[in-house]
Short mmCIF file of C-alpha atoms in Angstrom, two decimals:
data_model
loop_
_atom_site.label_atom_id
_atom_site.label_comp_id
_atom_site.label_asym_id
_atom_site.label_seq_id
_atom_site.Cartn_x
_atom_site.Cartn_y
_atom_site.Cartn_z
CA MET A 1495 4.92 -37.65 -1.66
CA THR A 1496 1.24 -38.58 -1.86
CA PRO A 1497 0.27 -41.99 -3.25
CA PRO A 1498 -1.12 -40.51 -6.52
CA ALA A 1499 2.10 -38.56 -7.02
CA ARG A 1500 4.10 -41.75 -6.53
CA LEU A 1501 2.09 -43.45 -9.23
CA ALA A 1502 2.65 -40.68 -11.79
CA PRO A 1503 6.01 -42.07 -13.03
CA LEU A 1504 4.45 -45.51 -13.31
CA ALA A 1505 1.54 -44.15 -15.33
CA LEU A 1506 3.96 -42.31 -17.62
CA LEU A 1507 6.01 -45.45 -18.24
CA THR A 1508 2.89 -47.47 -19.00
CA ALA A 1509 1.70 -44.81 -21.46
CA LEU A 1510 5.10 -44.80 -23.18
CA VAL A 1511 5.14 -48.56 -23.54
CA LEU A 1512 1.59 -48.72 -24.82
CA SER A 1513 2.25 -45.95 -27.31
CA ALA A 1514 4.98 -48.10 -28.82
CA CYS A 1515 2.53 -50.80 -29.90
CA VAL A 1516 3.52 -52.41 -33.14
CA SER A 1517 1.52 -52.99 -36.26
CA PRO A 1518 2.33 -55.06 -39.34
CA ALA A 1519 5.70 -54.41 -40.94
CA TRP A 1520 5.37 -53.78 -44.67
CA ASP A 1521 9.06 -53.88 -45.55
CA ASP A 1522 12.50 -54.34 -43.99
CA HIS A 1523 12.88 -50.63 -43.21
CA ASP A 1524 9.52 -50.51 -41.43
CA TYR A 1525 10.41 -53.65 -39.51
CA ALA A 1526 13.74 -52.16 -38.39
CA LEU A 1527 11.95 -49.02 -37.18
CA LYS A 1528 9.53 -51.14 -35.16
CA ALA A 1529 12.44 -53.09 -33.69
CA GLY A 1530 14.13 -49.82 -32.71
CA LYS A 1531 10.98 -48.55 -30.99
CA THR A 1532 10.63 -51.87 -29.22
CA ALA A 1533 14.20 -51.61 -27.92
CA ALA A 1534 13.60 -48.02 -26.78
CA SER A 1535 10.47 -49.05 -24.87
CA ALA A 1536 12.33 -51.93 -23.24
CA ALA A 1537 15.21 -49.61 -22.29
CA SER A 1538 12.72 -47.32 -20.57
CA ALA A 1539 11.33 -50.21 -18.51
CA VAL A 1540 14.86 -51.35 -17.62
CA ARG A 1541 15.80 -47.85 -16.44
CA PHE A 1542 12.62 -47.79 -14.37
CA ALA A 1543 13.57 -51.11 -12.76
CA ARG A 1544 17.10 -49.84 -12.21
CA SER A 1545 15.73 -46.90 -10.24
CA ALA A 1546 13.64 -49.24 -8.09
CA VAL A 1547 16.76 -51.29 -7.29
CA ALA A 1548 19.19 -48.40 -6.85
CA TYR A 1549 16.87 -46.39 -4.58
CA ARG A 1550 15.27 -49.32 -2.75
CA ASP A 1551 16.45 -47.95 0.58
CA ARG A 1552 14.27 -44.86 0.03
CA MET A 1553 10.97 -46.70 -0.50
CA THR A 1554 8.82 -49.30 1.16
CA GLY A 1555 9.11 -52.95 0.20
CA PRO A 1556 5.62 -53.16 -1.32
CA TYR A 1557 6.27 -50.03 -3.40
CA ALA A 1558 9.57 -51.41 -4.75
CA GLU A 1559 7.85 -54.70 -5.49
CA GLY A 1560 5.08 -52.85 -7.33
CA LEU A 1561 7.57 -50.93 -9.46
CA LEU A 1562 9.44 -54.08 -10.44
CA THR A 1563 6.17 -55.91 -11.13
CA GLU A 1564 5.15 -53.13 -13.53
CA ALA A 1565 8.54 -53.22 -15.24
CA VAL A 1566 8.25 -56.99 -15.75
CA GLN A 1567 4.74 -56.61 -17.13
CA ASP A 1568 5.84 -53.83 -19.46
CA LEU A 1569 8.77 -55.90 -20.76
CA SER A 1570 6.50 -58.90 -21.24
CA SER A 1571 4.08 -56.74 -23.21
CA VAL A 1572 6.89 -55.35 -25.38
CA ASN A 1573 8.10 -58.89 -26.12
CA ASP A 1574 4.62 -60.14 -26.93
CA GLN A 1575 3.81 -57.23 -29.21
CA PHE A 1576 7.02 -57.32 -31.22
CA GLY A 1577 7.16 -61.11 -31.22
CA GLY A 1578 3.82 -61.09 -33.00
CA VAL A 1579 5.17 -59.13 -35.96
CA GLN A 1580 6.58 -61.40 -38.62
CA PRO A 1581 9.76 -60.30 -40.37
CA PRO A 1582 8.88 -59.30 -43.94
CA SER A 1583 11.93 -61.06 -45.42
CA ASP A 1584 14.92 -63.21 -44.54
CA ALA A 1585 16.98 -60.03 -44.24
CA SER A 1586 14.96 -58.99 -41.16
CA ASP A 1587 15.49 -62.25 -39.28
CA GLY A 1588 18.75 -61.02 -37.72
CA ILE A 1589 17.10 -57.85 -36.47
CA ARG A 1590 14.28 -59.89 -34.95
CA ASP A 1591 16.70 -62.26 -33.24
CA GLU A 1592 18.80 -59.43 -31.83
CA VAL A 1593 15.97 -57.31 -30.45
CA LEU A 1594 14.16 -60.29 -28.94
CA ARG A 1595 17.41 -61.54 -27.38
CA LEU A 1596 17.85 -58.16 -25.70
CA THR A 1597 14.25 -57.69 -24.61
CA GLU A 1598 13.91 -61.25 -23.34
CA LYS A 1599 17.18 -60.86 -21.40
CA ALA A 1600 15.80 -57.64 -19.90
CA GLU A 1601 12.57 -59.33 -18.90
CA SER A 1602 14.45 -62.23 -17.33
CA GLU A 1603 16.83 -59.92 -15.40
CA VAL A 1604 14.04 -57.76 -14.01
CA GLU A 1605 11.94 -60.81 -13.17
CA GLU A 1606 14.87 -62.25 -11.19
CA LEU A 1607 15.23 -58.95 -9.30
CA LEU A 1608 11.51 -59.02 -8.52
CA ILE A 1609 11.85 -62.52 -7.08
CA GLN A 1610 14.80 -61.41 -4.96
CA THR A 1611 12.84 -58.36 -3.78
CA ARG A 1612 9.90 -60.52 -2.74
CA ARG A 1613 12.17 -62.83 -0.78
CA ASP A 1614 15.06 -61.33 1.15
CA GLY A 1615 15.82 -58.30 -1.00
CA VAL A 1616 18.20 -57.81 -3.92
CA LYS A 1617 21.46 -59.54 -3.01
CA ASP A 1618 23.78 -56.93 -4.50
CA PRO A 1619 21.85 -53.78 -5.47
CA ALA A 1620 24.95 -51.98 -6.81
CA ALA A 1621 25.84 -54.88 -9.11
CA ALA A 1622 22.21 -55.23 -10.20
CA ALA A 1623 22.05 -51.51 -11.01
CA ARG A 1624 25.25 -51.79 -13.07
CA GLU A 1625 23.86 -54.80 -14.93
CA LEU A 1626 20.64 -52.95 -15.70
CA ASP A 1627 22.62 -49.88 -16.81
CA GLY A 1628 24.54 -52.05 -19.27
CA LEU A 1629 21.38 -53.66 -20.56
CA ALA A 1630 19.65 -50.30 -20.97
CA SER A 1631 22.70 -49.06 -22.90
CA GLU A 1632 22.60 -52.08 -25.22
CA LEU A 1633 18.90 -51.51 -25.85
CA ASN A 1634 19.47 -47.80 -26.47
CA ASP A 1635 22.32 -48.53 -28.87
CA PHE A 1636 20.06 -50.90 -30.80
CA ALA A 1637 17.27 -48.30 -30.84
CA GLU A 1638 19.63 -45.60 -32.13
CA LYS A 1639 20.94 -47.90 -34.84
CA HIS A 1640 17.41 -48.68 -36.04
CA LYS A 1641 15.62 -45.36 -36.07
#
């Protein structure tokens, strides 16, 4: 695969994450929809990271590191964007807490995998892939519940 072709999935993920930018929430329903889109964007980044970990043996170290770096940056962006939207009422506080707990956990997990990749490699790629699968499922469940 040529280098530009390798970057196509990365460009697609970045476009998806950026298209999920949030704006002010006018009511609880709008806020829940934004939280759902945030979770869906985070799930996409987690699945992307999962692929980098699960198929690490099929790519160069710098390429795997680049994929995980992008996933961490995307998750950080998702957290920053949604974290900047204030819940419109006390009723939305639980939604905010839940989605940020999930997205911050995702960012932390992927960041840890990036650190491992930069050092000696992911210690247990199969376990890491399972963990990321579970996290992506939680994020997807949240997104489905709030769409």
